[in-house]
Amino acid sequence: MRTLTCMVVDDEPLAVKLLESFVNKTPDLQLVASFTDSVEAISAIKSQPVDLLFLDIQMPDMNGMELAHIVPPETKIIFATAFKEYAYESYEVSALDFLLKPIRYNKFLTAVEKARQWYDRMEAEPEKNSIHQDDTIFIKVDGEFRQIPVASILYVSGMKDYVMFWIEGERKALITHMTMKAVEDMLPAAQFMRVHRSYIVALNKIRSIDRNDCIYIGEEIIHVTEAYRPQFQQFLSSRISG
């Protein structure tokens, strides 16, 4: 069983100590660093990505939801908060689990087990859900492989351990078990761009972009988040005439 590296970010020192103790007494978990300042945590996470990030939501300067949009996609997030009303919002940033304070060790272990299972699946079947073939891709949907023309893809959205391919002419998304990083690597970079932790868009399918950096594509409105804005602005600049 592989060792999962971990980081803890919480502005409450006692909460940090509790999570540190949980990590340290759990087999095959390795604590890399802990922070009570979310801003200080950013550079550490970017320079040394970890497998698991235990992250508080309500913090000064930068809250957990904002930080989650900056975290490298290979890091799985487990939120730890005293406010259960954030549970739904946590899924928008593809959080692996949501721990409600005061956190009990058995709940912590359940979340860690989810992470283990996720990484085990990724290592056991790294290429099982996709096959390349010229200008089409194959994705595994409901137990069978569907061939999708790359040119028909509007955008891809992430939802926990699954992604949804939104296709022109299809009323429902095609759902498959993959990571957003795997999709990003699979699709041609000249045609697709990640603009949000949970969204990859087909650049030639964008109808319009408003002053708030919201992309109108298909029937969806997708906001370009701060982490992906420089790359997107560079793309726009190269396409604006006059």
JSON list of C-alpha atoms in Angstrom, two decimals:
[
{"chain": "A", "resi": 1, "resn": "MET", "atom": "CA", "xyz": [0.00, 0.00, 0.00]},
{"chain": "A", "resi": 2, "resn": "ARG", "atom": "CA", "xyz": [1.44, 3.36, -1.03]},
{"chain": "A", "resi": 3, "resn": "THR", "atom": "CA", "xyz": [2.05, 6.12, 1.52]},
{"chain": "A", "resi": 4, "resn": "LEU", "atom": "CA", "xyz": [-0.16, 9.19, 1.00]},
{"chain": "A", "resi": 5, "resn": "THR", "atom": "CA", "xyz": [1.51, 12.53, 1.66]},
{"chain": "A", "resi": 6, "resn": "CYS", "atom": "CA", "xyz": [-0.63, 15.05, 3.53]},
{"chain": "A", "resi": 7, "resn": "MET", "atom": "CA", "xyz": [-0.83, 18.76, 4.34]},
{"chain": "A", "resi": 8, "resn": "VAL", "atom": "CA", "xyz": [-3.05, 20.51, 6.89]},
{"chain": "A", "resi": 9, "resn": "VAL", "atom": "CA", "xyz": [-4.31, 24.10, 6.51]},
{"chain": "A", "resi": 10, "resn": "ASP", "atom": "CA", "xyz": [-6.50, 25.56, 9.27]},
{"chain": "A", "resi": 11, "resn": "ASP", "atom": "CA", "xyz": [-6.34, 28.92, 11.03]},
{"chain": "A", "resi": 12, "resn": "GLU", "atom": "CA", "xyz": [-7.16, 27.31, 14.39]},
{"chain": "A", "resi": 13, "resn": "PRO", "atom": "CA", "xyz": [-3.98, 25.89, 16.04]},
{"chain": "A", "resi": 14, "resn": "LEU", "atom": "CA", "xyz": [-5.97, 23.33, 18.05]},
{"chain": "A", "resi": 15, "resn": "ALA", "atom": "CA", "xyz": [-7.66, 22.04, 14.89]},
{"chain": "A", "resi": 16, "resn": "VAL", "atom": "CA", "xyz": [-4.24, 21.74, 13.23]},
{"chain": "A", "resi": 17, "resn": "LYS", "atom": "CA", "xyz": [-2.88, 19.78, 16.20]},
{"chain": "A", "resi": 18, "resn": "LEU", "atom": "CA", "xyz": [-5.86, 17.40, 16.12]},
{"chain": "A", "resi": 19, "resn": "LEU", "atom": "CA", "xyz": [-5.51, 16.67, 12.41]},
{"chain": "A", "resi": 20, "resn": "GLU", "atom": "CA", "xyz": [-1.74, 16.28, 12.79]},
{"chain": "A", "resi": 21, "resn": "SER", "atom": "CA", "xyz": [-2.31, 13.70, 15.52]},
{"chain": "A", "resi": 22, "resn": "PHE", "atom": "CA", "xyz": [-4.80, 11.83, 13.32]},
{"chain": "A", "resi": 23, "resn": "VAL", "atom": "CA", "xyz": [-2.36, 11.78, 10.39]},
{"chain": "A", "resi": 24, "resn": "ASN", "atom": "CA", "xyz": [0.59, 10.70, 12.55]},
{"chain": "A", "resi": 25, "resn": "LYS", "atom": "CA", "xyz": [-1.23, 7.75, 14.10]},
{"chain": "A", "resi": 26, "resn": "THR", "atom": "CA", "xyz": [-2.70, 6.50, 10.82]},
{"chain": "A", "resi": 27, "resn": "PRO", "atom": "CA", "xyz": [-0.60, 3.94, 8.91]},
{"chain": "A", "resi": 28, "resn": "ASP", "atom": "CA", "xyz": [0.64, 4.91, 5.45]},
{"chain": "A", "resi": 29, "resn": "LEU", "atom": "CA", "xyz": [0.00, 8.64, 5.90]},
{"chain": "A", "resi": 30, "resn": "GLN", "atom": "CA", "xyz": [2.92, 11.08, 5.92]},
{"chain": "A", "resi": 31, "resn": "LEU", "atom": "CA", "xyz": [2.53, 14.65, 7.16]},
{"chain": "A", "resi": 32, "resn": "VAL", "atom": "CA", "xyz": [4.56, 17.02, 4.96]},
{"chain": "A", "resi": 33, "resn": "ALA", "atom": "CA", "xyz": [3.58, 20.37, 6.49]},
{"chain": "A", "resi": 34, "resn": "SER", "atom": "CA", "xyz": [0.89, 22.27, 8.41]},
{"chain": "A", "resi": 35, "resn": "PHE", "atom": "CA", "xyz": [-0.17, 25.90, 8.16]},
{"chain": "A", "resi": 36, "resn": "THR", "atom": "CA", "xyz": [-2.43, 28.26, 10.09]},
{"chain": "A", "resi": 37, "resn": "ASP", "atom": "CA", "xyz": [-2.02, 30.92, 7.38]},
{"chain": "A", "resi": 38, "resn": "SER", "atom": "CA", "xyz": [-3.72, 30.07, 4.09]},
{"chain": "A", "resi": 39, "resn": "VAL", "atom": "CA", "xyz": [-1.60, 32.55, 2.11]},
{"chain": "A", "resi": 40, "resn": "GLU", "atom": "CA", "xyz": [1.63, 30.93, 3.35]},
{"chain": "A", "resi": 41, "resn": "ALA", "atom": "CA", "xyz": [0.24, 27.54, 2.40]},
{"chain": "A", "resi": 42, "resn": "ILE", "atom": "CA", "xyz": [-0.17, 28.49, -1.28]},
{"chain": "A", "resi": 43, "resn": "SER", "atom": "CA", "xyz": [3.52, 28.55, -2.24]},
{"chain": "A", "resi": 44, "resn": "ALA", "atom": "CA", "xyz": [4.18, 25.36, -0.28]},
{"chain": "A", "resi": 45, "resn": "ILE", "atom": "CA", "xyz": [1.36, 23.49, -2.04]},
{"chain": "A", "resi": 46, "resn": "LYS", "atom": "CA", "xyz": [2.49, 24.68, -5.47]},
{"chain": "A", "resi": 47, "resn": "SER", "atom": "CA", "xyz": [6.16, 23.86, -4.88]},
{"chain": "A", "resi": 48, "resn": "GLN", "atom": "CA", "xyz": [5.49, 20.50, -3.23]},
{"chain": "A", "resi": 49, "resn": "PRO", "atom": "CA", "xyz": [2.11, 19.03, -4.19]},
{"chain": "A", "resi": 50, "resn": "VAL", "atom": "CA", "xyz": [0.80, 16.39, -1.81]},
{"chain": "A", "resi": 51, "resn": "ASP", "atom": "CA", "xyz": [-1.71, 13.58, -2.22]},
{"chain": "A", "resi": 52, "resn": "LEU", "atom": "CA", "xyz": [-4.15, 14.85, 0.43]},
{"chain": "A", "resi": 53, "resn": "LEU", "atom": "CA", "xyz": [-4.95, 18.34, 1.68]},
{"chain": "A", "resi": 54, "resn": "PHE", "atom": "CA", "xyz": [-7.01, 18.70, 4.86]},
{"chain": "A", "resi": 55, "resn": "LEU", "atom": "CA", "xyz": [-8.43, 22.18, 4.44]},
{"chain": "A", "resi": 56, "resn": "ASP", "atom": "CA", "xyz": [-10.53, 24.49, 6.60]},
{"chain": "A", "resi": 57, "resn": "ILE", "atom": "CA", "xyz": [-13.03, 26.73, 4.80]},
{"chain": "A", "resi": 58, "resn": "GLN", "atom": "CA", "xyz": [-13.54, 29.82, 6.95]},
{"chain": "A", "resi": 59, "resn": "MET", "atom": "CA", "xyz": [-10.13, 31.48, 7.20]},
{"chain": "A", "resi": 60, "resn": "PRO", "atom": "CA", "xyz": [-8.93, 35.11, 7.03]},
{"chain": "A", "resi": 61, "resn": "ASP", "atom": "CA", "xyz": [-7.13, 36.52, 3.97]},
{"chain": "A", "resi": 62, "resn": "MET", "atom": "CA", "xyz": [-7.98, 33.58, 1.71]},
{"chain": "A", "resi": 63, "resn": "ASN", "atom": "CA", "xyz": [-10.72, 31.09, 2.56]},
{"chain": "A", "resi": 64, "resn": "GLY", "atom": "CA", "xyz": [-10.59, 27.40, 1.81]},
{"chain": "A", "resi": 65, "resn": "MET", "atom": "CA", "xyz": [-12.84, 27.57, -1.25]},
{"chain": "A", "resi": 66, "resn": "GLU", "atom": "CA", "xyz": [-10.58, 30.19, -2.84]},
{"chain": "A", "resi": 67, "resn": "LEU", "atom": "CA", "xyz": [-7.47, 28.19, -2.02]},
{"chain": "A", "resi": 68, "resn": "ALA", "atom": "CA", "xyz": [-9.07, 25.01, -3.43]},
{"chain": "A", "resi": 69, "resn": "HIS", "atom": "CA", "xyz": [-9.19, 26.61, -6.89]},
{"chain": "A", "resi": 70, "resn": "ILE", "atom": "CA", "xyz": [-5.40, 27.06, -6.81]},
{"chain": "A", "resi": 71, "resn": "VAL", "atom": "CA", "xyz": [-4.45, 23.62, -5.51]},
{"chain": "A", "resi": 72, "resn": "PRO", "atom": "CA", "xyz": [-2.75, 21.43, -8.15]},
{"chain": "A", "resi": 73, "resn": "PRO", "atom": "CA", "xyz": [-5.26, 18.98, -9.65]},
{"chain": "A", "resi": 74, "resn": "GLU", "atom": "CA", "xyz": [-3.23, 15.95, -8.51]},
{"chain": "A", "resi": 75, "resn": "THR", "atom": "CA", "xyz": [-3.97, 16.87, -4.87]},
{"chain": "A", "resi": 76, "resn": "LYS", "atom": "CA", "xyz": [-7.24, 15.55, -3.43]},
{"chain": "A", "resi": 77, "resn": "ILE", "atom": "CA", "xyz": [-9.00, 17.86, -0.98]},
{"chain": "A", "resi": 78, "resn": "ILE", "atom": "CA", "xyz": [-10.78, 16.87, 2.23]},
{"chain": "A", "resi": 79, "resn": "PHE", "atom": "CA", "xyz": [-12.54, 19.85, 3.78]},
{"chain": "A", "resi": 80, "resn": "ALA", "atom": "CA", "xyz": [-12.71, 20.21, 7.58]},
{"chain": "A", "resi": 81, "resn": "THR", "atom": "CA", "xyz": [-15.16, 22.83, 8.83]},
{"chain": "A", "resi": 82, "resn": "ALA", "atom": "CA", "xyz": [-17.67, 23.62, 11.54]},
{"chain": "A", "resi": 83, "resn": "PHE", "atom": "CA", "xyz": [-20.25, 24.80, 8.99]},
{"chain": "A", "resi": 84, "resn": "LYS", "atom": "CA", "xyz": [-22.27, 22.07, 7.27]},
{"chain": "A", "resi": 85, "resn": "GLU", "atom": "CA", "xyz": [-23.84, 24.61, 4.86]},
{"chain": "A", "resi": 86, "resn": "TYR", "atom": "CA", "xyz": [-20.57, 24.46, 2.88]},
{"chain": "A", "resi": 87, "resn": "ALA", "atom": "CA", "xyz": [-21.07, 20.79, 2.05]},
{"chain": "A", "resi": 88, "resn": "TYR", "atom": "CA", "xyz": [-22.73, 21.40, -1.32]},
{"chain": "A", "resi": 89, "resn": "GLU", "atom": "CA", "xyz": [-20.21, 24.06, -2.34]},
{"chain": "A", "resi": 90, "resn": "SER", "atom": "CA", "xyz": [-17.37, 21.64, -1.61]},
{"chain": "A", "resi": 91, "resn": "TYR", "atom": "CA", "xyz": [-18.45, 19.43, -4.50]},
{"chain": "A", "resi": 92, "resn": "GLU", "atom": "CA", "xyz": [-18.02, 22.35, -6.92]},
{"chain": "A", "resi": 93, "resn": "VAL", "atom": "CA", "xyz": [-14.27, 22.14, -6.36]},
{"chain": "A", "resi": 94, "resn": "SER", "atom": "CA", "xyz": [-14.24, 18.33, -6.60]},
{"chain": "A", "resi": 95, "resn": "ALA", "atom": "CA", "xyz": [-13.51, 17.77, -2.91]},
{"chain": "A", "resi": 96, "resn": "LEU", "atom": "CA", "xyz": [-13.06, 14.11, -2.03]},
{"chain": "A", "resi": 97, "resn": "ASP", "atom": "CA", "xyz": [-14.88, 14.40, 1.31]},
{"chain": "A", "resi": 98, "resn": "PHE", "atom": "CA", "xyz": [-16.28, 16.82, 3.87]},
{"chain": "A", "resi": 99, "resn": "LEU", "atom": "CA", "xyz": [-15.51, 16.47, 7.59]},
{"chain": "A", "resi": 100, "resn": "LEU", "atom": "CA", "xyz": [-17.71, 18.35, 10.05]},
{"chain": "A", "resi": 101, "resn": "LYS", "atom": "CA", "xyz": [-16.05, 19.67, 13.22]},
{"chain": "A", "resi": 102, "resn": "PRO", "atom": "CA", "xyz": [-15.60, 18.45, 15.88]},
{"chain": "A", "resi": 103, "resn": "ILE", "atom": "CA", "xyz": [-13.93, 15.73, 13.82]},
{"chain": "A", "resi": 104, "resn": "ARG", "atom": "CA", "xyz": [-13.93, 12.19, 15.14]},
{"chain": "A", "resi": 105, "resn": "TYR", "atom": "CA", "xyz": [-11.15, 9.78, 14.26]},
{"chain": "A", "resi": 106, "resn": "ASN", "atom": "CA", "xyz": [-13.53, 7.22, 12.73]},
{"chain": "A", "resi": 107, "resn": "LYS", "atom": "CA", "xyz": [-14.87, 9.86, 10.32]},
{"chain": "A", "resi": 108, "resn": "PHE", "atom": "CA", "xyz": [-11.30, 10.87, 9.50]},
{"chain": "A", "resi": 109, "resn": "LEU", "atom": "CA", "xyz": [-10.45, 7.23, 8.70]},
{"chain": "A", "resi": 110, "resn": "THR", "atom": "CA", "xyz": [-13.48, 6.94, 6.42]},
{"chain": "A", "resi": 111, "resn": "ALA", "atom": "CA", "xyz": [-12.34, 9.98, 4.42]},
{"chain": "A", "resi": 112, "resn": "VAL", "atom": "CA", "xyz": [-8.79, 8.62, 4.20]},
{"chain": "A", "resi": 113, "resn": "GLU", "atom": "CA", "xyz": [-10.12, 5.28, 2.96]},
{"chain": "A", "resi": 114, "resn": "LYS", "atom": "CA", "xyz": [-11.95, 7.11, 0.15]},
{"chain": "A", "resi": 115, "resn": "ALA", "atom": "CA", "xyz": [-8.63, 8.67, -0.81]},
{"chain": "A", "resi": 116, "resn": "ARG", "atom": "CA", "xyz": [-6.85, 5.32, -0.74]},
{"chain": "A", "resi": 117, "resn": "GLN", "atom": "CA", "xyz": [-9.50, 3.77, -2.98]},
{"chain": "A", "resi": 118, "resn": "TRP", "atom": "CA", "xyz": [-9.30, 6.69, -5.41]},
{"chain": "A", "resi": 119, "resn": "TYR", "atom": "CA", "xyz": [-5.51, 6.46, -5.74]},
{"chain": "A", "resi": 120, "resn": "ASP", "atom": "CA", "xyz": [-5.65, 2.65, -5.97]},
{"chain": "A", "resi": 121, "resn": "ARG", "atom": "CA", "xyz": [-8.05, 2.90, -8.91]},
{"chain": "A", "resi": 122, "resn": "MET", "atom": "CA", "xyz": [-5.91, 5.49, -10.66]},
{"chain": "A", "resi": 123, "resn": "GLU", "atom": "CA", "xyz": [-2.76, 3.38, -10.29]},
{"chain": "A", "resi": 124, "resn": "ALA", "atom": "CA", "xyz": [-4.42, 0.09, -11.22]},
{"chain": "A", "resi": 125, "resn": "GLU", "atom": "CA", "xyz": [-6.23, 1.43, -14.29]},
{"chain": "A", "resi": 126, "resn": "PRO", "atom": "CA", "xyz": [-4.36, 4.53, -15.50]},
{"chain": "A", "resi": 127, "resn": "GLU", "atom": "CA", "xyz": [-5.37, 4.11, -19.17]},
{"chain": "A", "resi": 128, "resn": "LYS", "atom": "CA", "xyz": [-8.47, 1.94, -18.90]},
{"chain": "A", "resi": 129, "resn": "ASN", "atom": "CA", "xyz": [-11.05, 4.66, -19.40]},
{"chain": "A", "resi": 130, "resn": "SER", "atom": "CA", "xyz": [-9.69, 6.25, -22.57]},
{"chain": "A", "resi": 131, "resn": "ILE", "atom": "CA", "xyz": [-8.25, 5.23, -25.94]},
{"chain": "A", "resi": 132, "resn": "HIS", "atom": "CA", "xyz": [-6.77, 7.58, -28.54]},
{"chain": "A", "resi": 133, "resn": "GLN", "atom": "CA", "xyz": [-7.60, 7.29, -32.23]},
{"chain": "A", "resi": 134, "resn": "ASP", "atom": "CA", "xyz": [-6.81, 10.19, -34.58]},
{"chain": "A", "resi": 135, "resn": "ASP", "atom": "CA", "xyz": [-9.56, 12.83, -34.28]},
{"chain": "A", "resi": 136, "resn": "THR", "atom": "CA", "xyz": [-11.77, 10.79, -31.97]},
{"chain": "A", "resi": 137, "resn": "ILE", "atom": "CA", "xyz": [-11.54, 9.53, -28.42]},
{"chain": "A", "resi": 138, "resn": "PHE", "atom": "CA", "xyz": [-13.15, 6.55, -26.73]},
{"chain": "A", "resi": 139, "resn": "ILE", "atom": "CA", "xyz": [-14.62, 6.98, -23.27]},
{"chain": "A", "resi": 140, "resn": "LYS", "atom": "CA", "xyz": [-16.08, 4.25, -21.10]},
{"chain": "A", "resi": 141, "resn": "VAL", "atom": "CA", "xyz": [-19.77, 4.93, -20.41]},
{"chain": "A", "resi": 142, "resn": "ASP", "atom": "CA", "xyz": [-22.05, 2.41, -18.66]},
{"chain": "A", "resi": 143, "resn": "GLY", "atom": "CA", "xyz": [-19.60, -0.43, -19.21]},
{"chain": "A", "resi": 144, "resn": "GLU", "atom": "CA", "xyz": [-18.94, 0.13, -22.91]},
{"chain": "A", "resi": 145, "resn": "PHE", "atom": "CA", "xyz": [-16.63, 2.35, -24.93]},
{"chain": "A", "resi": 146, "resn": "ARG", "atom": "CA", "xyz": [-18.24, 5.22, -26.84]},
{"chain": "A", "resi": 147, "resn": "GLN", "atom": "CA", "xyz": [-16.37, 6.82, -29.72]},
{"chain": "A", "resi": 148, "resn": "ILE", "atom": "CA", "xyz": [-16.59, 10.61, -29.58]},
{"chain": "A", "resi": 149, "resn": "PRO", "atom": "CA", "xyz": [-15.39, 12.98, -32.31]},
{"chain": "A", "resi": 150, "resn": "VAL", "atom": "CA", "xyz": [-13.15, 15.55, -30.63]},
{"chain": "A", "resi": 151, "resn": "ALA", "atom": "CA", "xyz": [-14.77, 18.27, -32.74]},
{"chain": "A", "resi": 152, "resn": "SER", "atom": "CA", "xyz": [-18.19, 17.53, -31.19]},
{"chain": "A", "resi": 153, "resn": "ILE", "atom": "CA", "xyz": [-17.11, 18.21, -27.59]},
{"chain": "A", "resi": 154, "resn": "LEU", "atom": "CA", "xyz": [-18.43, 21.49, -26.14]},
{"chain": "A", "resi": 155, "resn": "TYR", "atom": "CA", "xyz": [-16.87, 21.26, -22.69]},
{"chain": "A", "resi": 156, "resn": "VAL", "atom": "CA", "xyz": [-16.00, 18.84, -19.92]},
{"chain": "A", "resi": 157, "resn": "SER", "atom": "CA", "xyz": [-17.03, 19.28, -16.29]},
{"chain": "A", "resi": 158, "resn": "GLY", "atom": "CA", "xyz": [-15.72, 17.47, -13.22]},
{"chain": "A", "resi": 159, "resn": "MET", "atom": "CA", "xyz": [-17.76, 16.02, -10.36]},
{"chain": "A", "resi": 160, "resn": "LYS", "atom": "CA", "xyz": [-15.74, 14.32, -7.63]},
{"chain": "A", "resi": 161, "resn": "ASP", "atom": "CA", "xyz": [-14.15, 11.22, -9.20]},
{"chain": "A", "resi": 162, "resn": "TYR", "atom": "CA", "xyz": [-16.09, 11.48, -12.46]},
{"chain": "A", "resi": 163, "resn": "VAL", "atom": "CA", "xyz": [-16.14, 13.77, -15.48]},
{"chain": "A", "resi": 164, "resn": "MET", "atom": "CA", "xyz": [-19.02, 14.70, -17.77]},
{"chain": "A", "resi": 165, "resn": "PHE", "atom": "CA", "xyz": [-18.48, 15.18, -21.50]},
{"chain": "A", "resi": 166, "resn": "TRP", "atom": "CA", "xyz": [-21.01, 17.62, -22.96]},
{"chain": "A", "resi": 167, "resn": "ILE", "atom": "CA", "xyz": [-21.45, 16.87, -26.65]},
{"chain": "A", "resi": 168, "resn": "GLU", "atom": "CA", "xyz": [-23.14, 18.83, -29.43]},
{"chain": "A", "resi": 169, "resn": "GLY", "atom": "CA", "xyz": [-26.52, 17.32, -30.26]},
{"chain": "A", "resi": 170, "resn": "GLU", "atom": "CA", "xyz": [-26.67, 15.28, -27.02]},
{"chain": "A", "resi": 171, "resn": "ARG", "atom": "CA", "xyz": [-29.19, 16.30, -24.36]},
{"chain": "A", "resi": 172, "resn": "LYS", "atom": "CA", "xyz": [-27.40, 14.48, -21.56]},
{"chain": "A", "resi": 173, "resn": "ALA", "atom": "CA", "xyz": [-23.74, 14.43, -20.63]},
{"chain": "A", "resi": 174, "resn": "LEU", "atom": "CA", "xyz": [-21.65, 11.30, -21.08]},
{"chain": "A", "resi": 175, "resn": "ILE", "atom": "CA", "xyz": [-20.30, 10.39, -17.64]},
{"chain": "A", "resi": 176, "resn": "THR", "atom": "CA", "xyz": [-17.11, 8.41, -17.13]},
{"chain": "A", "resi": 177, "resn": "HIS", "atom": "CA", "xyz": [-14.73, 7.63, -14.30]},
{"chain": "A", "resi": 178, "resn": "MET", "atom": "CA", "xyz": [-11.67, 9.79, -14.98]},
{"chain": "A", "resi": 179, "resn": "THR", "atom": "CA", "xyz": [-9.78, 12.72, -13.52]},
{"chain": "A", "resi": 180, "resn": "MET", "atom": "CA", "xyz": [-9.83, 16.21, -15.00]},
{"chain": "A", "resi": 181, "resn": "LYS", "atom": "CA", "xyz": [-6.04, 15.96, -15.35]},
{"chain": "A", "resi": 182, "resn": "ALA", "atom": "CA", "xyz": [-6.41, 12.80, -17.47]},
{"chain": "A", "resi": 183, "resn": "VAL", "atom": "CA", "xyz": [-8.95, 14.59, -19.71]},
{"chain": "A", "resi": 184, "resn": "GLU", "atom": "CA", "xyz": [-6.66, 17.61, -19.97]},
{"chain": "A", "resi": 185, "resn": "ASP", "atom": "CA", "xyz": [-3.80, 15.36, -21.11]},
{"chain": "A", "resi": 186, "resn": "MET", "atom": "CA", "xyz": [-6.02, 13.47, -23.56]},
{"chain": "A", "resi": 187, "resn": "LEU", "atom": "CA", "xyz": [-7.54, 16.43, -25.44]},
{"chain": "A", "resi": 188, "resn": "PRO", "atom": "CA", "xyz": [-5.46, 18.51, -27.89]},
{"chain": "A", "resi": 189, "resn": "ALA", "atom": "CA", "xyz": [-4.08, 21.58, -26.09]},
{"chain": "A", "resi": 190, "resn": "ALA", "atom": "CA", "xyz": [-4.52, 23.77, -29.16]},
{"chain": "A", "resi": 191, "resn": "GLN", "atom": "CA", "xyz": [-8.29, 23.20, -29.10]},
{"chain": "A", "resi": 192, "resn": "PHE", "atom": "CA", "xyz": [-9.15, 22.88, -25.41]},
{"chain": "A", "resi": 193, "resn": "MET", "atom": "CA", "xyz": [-8.29, 24.88, -22.30]},
{"chain": "A", "resi": 194, "resn": "ARG", "atom": "CA", "xyz": [-8.86, 24.42, -18.60]},
{"chain": "A", "resi": 195, "resn": "VAL", "atom": "CA", "xyz": [-10.52, 27.59, -17.28]},
{"chain": "A", "resi": 196, "resn": "HIS", "atom": "CA", "xyz": [-11.69, 26.34, -13.87]},
{"chain": "A", "resi": 197, "resn": "ARG", "atom": "CA", "xyz": [-10.73, 23.49, -11.56]},
{"chain": "A", "resi": 198, "resn": "SER", "atom": "CA", "xyz": [-13.90, 21.74, -12.76]},
{"chain": "A", "resi": 199, "resn": "TYR", "atom": "CA", "xyz": [-14.18, 22.87, -16.40]},
{"chain": "A", "resi": 200, "resn": "ILE", "atom": "CA", "xyz": [-12.32, 22.36, -19.68]},
{"chain": "A", "resi": 201, "resn": "VAL", "atom": "CA", "xyz": [-13.79, 24.19, -22.69]},
{"chain": "A", "resi": 202, "resn": "ALA", "atom": "CA", "xyz": [-13.52, 23.78, -26.45]},
{"chain": "A", "resi": 203, "resn": "LEU", "atom": "CA", "xyz": [-12.09, 27.14, -27.50]},
{"chain": "A", "resi": 204, "resn": "ASN", "atom": "CA", "xyz": [-13.82, 27.22, -30.89]},
{"chain": "A", "resi": 205, "resn": "LYS", "atom": "CA", "xyz": [-17.24, 26.57, -29.29]},
{"chain": "A", "resi": 206, "resn": "ILE", "atom": "CA", "xyz": [-17.23, 29.73, -27.14]},
{"chain": "A", "resi": 207, "resn": "ARG", "atom": "CA", "xyz": [-20.09, 32.03, -28.19]},
{"chain": "A", "resi": 208, "resn": "SER", "atom": "CA", "xyz": [-19.16, 35.03, -26.06]},
{"chain": "A", "resi": 209, "resn": "ILE", "atom": "CA", "xyz": [-17.27, 36.21, -22.98]},
{"chain": "A", "resi": 210, "resn": "ASP", "atom": "CA", "xyz": [-18.63, 38.94, -20.72]},
{"chain": "A", "resi": 211, "resn": "ARG", "atom": "CA", "xyz": [-16.81, 41.58, -18.67]},
{"chain": "A", "resi": 212, "resn": "ASN", "atom": "CA", "xyz": [-16.76, 39.26, -15.64]},
{"chain": "A", "resi": 213, "resn": "ASP", "atom": "CA", "xyz": [-14.79, 36.60, -17.51]},
{"chain": "A", "resi": 214, "resn": "CYS", "atom": "CA", "xyz": [-17.83, 34.38, -17.87]},
{"chain": "A", "resi": 215, "resn": "ILE", "atom": "CA", "xyz": [-17.79, 32.08, -20.89]},
{"chain": "A", "resi": 216, "resn": "TYR", "atom": "CA", "xyz": [-21.06, 31.35, -22.70]},
{"chain": "A", "resi": 217, "resn": "ILE", "atom": "CA", "xyz": [-20.84, 27.92, -24.31]},
{"chain": "A", "resi": 218, "resn": "GLY", "atom": "CA", "xyz": [-23.66, 25.52, -25.17]},
{"chain": "A", "resi": 219, "resn": "GLU", "atom": "CA", "xyz": [-26.29, 26.11, -22.48]},
{"chain": "A", "resi": 220, "resn": "GLU", "atom": "CA", "xyz": [-23.69, 26.73, -19.77]},
{"chain": "A", "resi": 221, "resn": "ILE", "atom": "CA", "xyz": [-22.08, 29.84, -18.29]},
{"chain": "A", "resi": 222, "resn": "ILE", "atom": "CA", "xyz": [-18.58, 29.07, -17.01]},
{"chain": "A", "resi": 223, "resn": "HIS", "atom": "CA", "xyz": [-16.53, 31.50, -14.93]},
{"chain": "A", "resi": 224, "resn": "VAL", "atom": "CA", "xyz": [-12.80, 31.69, -15.62]},
{"chain": "A", "resi": 225, "resn": "THR", "atom": "CA", "xyz": [-11.20, 31.49, -12.17]},
{"chain": "A", "resi": 226, "resn": "GLU", "atom": "CA", "xyz": [-8.11, 33.39, -11.06]},
{"chain": "A", "resi": 227, "resn": "ALA", "atom": "CA", "xyz": [-5.70, 30.45, -11.36]},
{"chain": "A", "resi": 228, "resn": "TYR", "atom": "CA", "xyz": [-6.51, 29.97, -15.06]},
{"chain": "A", "resi": 229, "resn": "ARG", "atom": "CA", "xyz": [-7.12, 33.61, -16.05]},
{"chain": "A", "resi": 230, "resn": "PRO", "atom": "CA", "xyz": [-3.59, 34.52, -17.30]},
{"chain": "A", "resi": 231, "resn": "GLN", "atom": "CA", "xyz": [-3.52, 31.66, -19.80]},
{"chain": "A", "resi": 232, "resn": "PHE", "atom": "CA", "xyz": [-7.05, 32.43, -20.97]},
{"chain": "A", "resi": 233, "resn": "GLN", "atom": "CA", "xyz": [-6.30, 36.14, -21.34]},
{"chain": "A", "resi": 234, "resn": "GLN", "atom": "CA", "xyz": [-3.25, 35.26, -23.42]},
{"chain": "A", "resi": 235, "resn": "PHE", "atom": "CA", "xyz": [-5.46, 33.17, -25.69]},
{"chain": "A", "resi": 236, "resn": "LEU", "atom": "CA", "xyz": [-7.95, 36.04, -26.03]},
{"chain": "A", "resi": 237, "resn": "SER", "atom": "CA", "xyz": [-5.23, 38.56, -26.85]},
{"chain": "A", "resi": 238, "resn": "SER", "atom": "CA", "xyz": [-3.98, 36.37, -29.66]},
{"chain": "A", "resi": 239, "resn": "ARG", "atom": "CA", "xyz": [-7.48, 36.23, -31.18]},
{"chain": "A", "resi": 240, "resn": "ILE", "atom": "CA", "xyz": [-8.60, 39.85, -30.83]},
{"chain": "A", "resi": 241, "resn": "SER", "atom": "CA", "xyz": [-8.23, 41.84, -34.03]},
{"chain": "A", "resi": 242, "resn": "GLY", "atom": "CA", "xyz": [-7.68, 45.56, -34.27]}
]
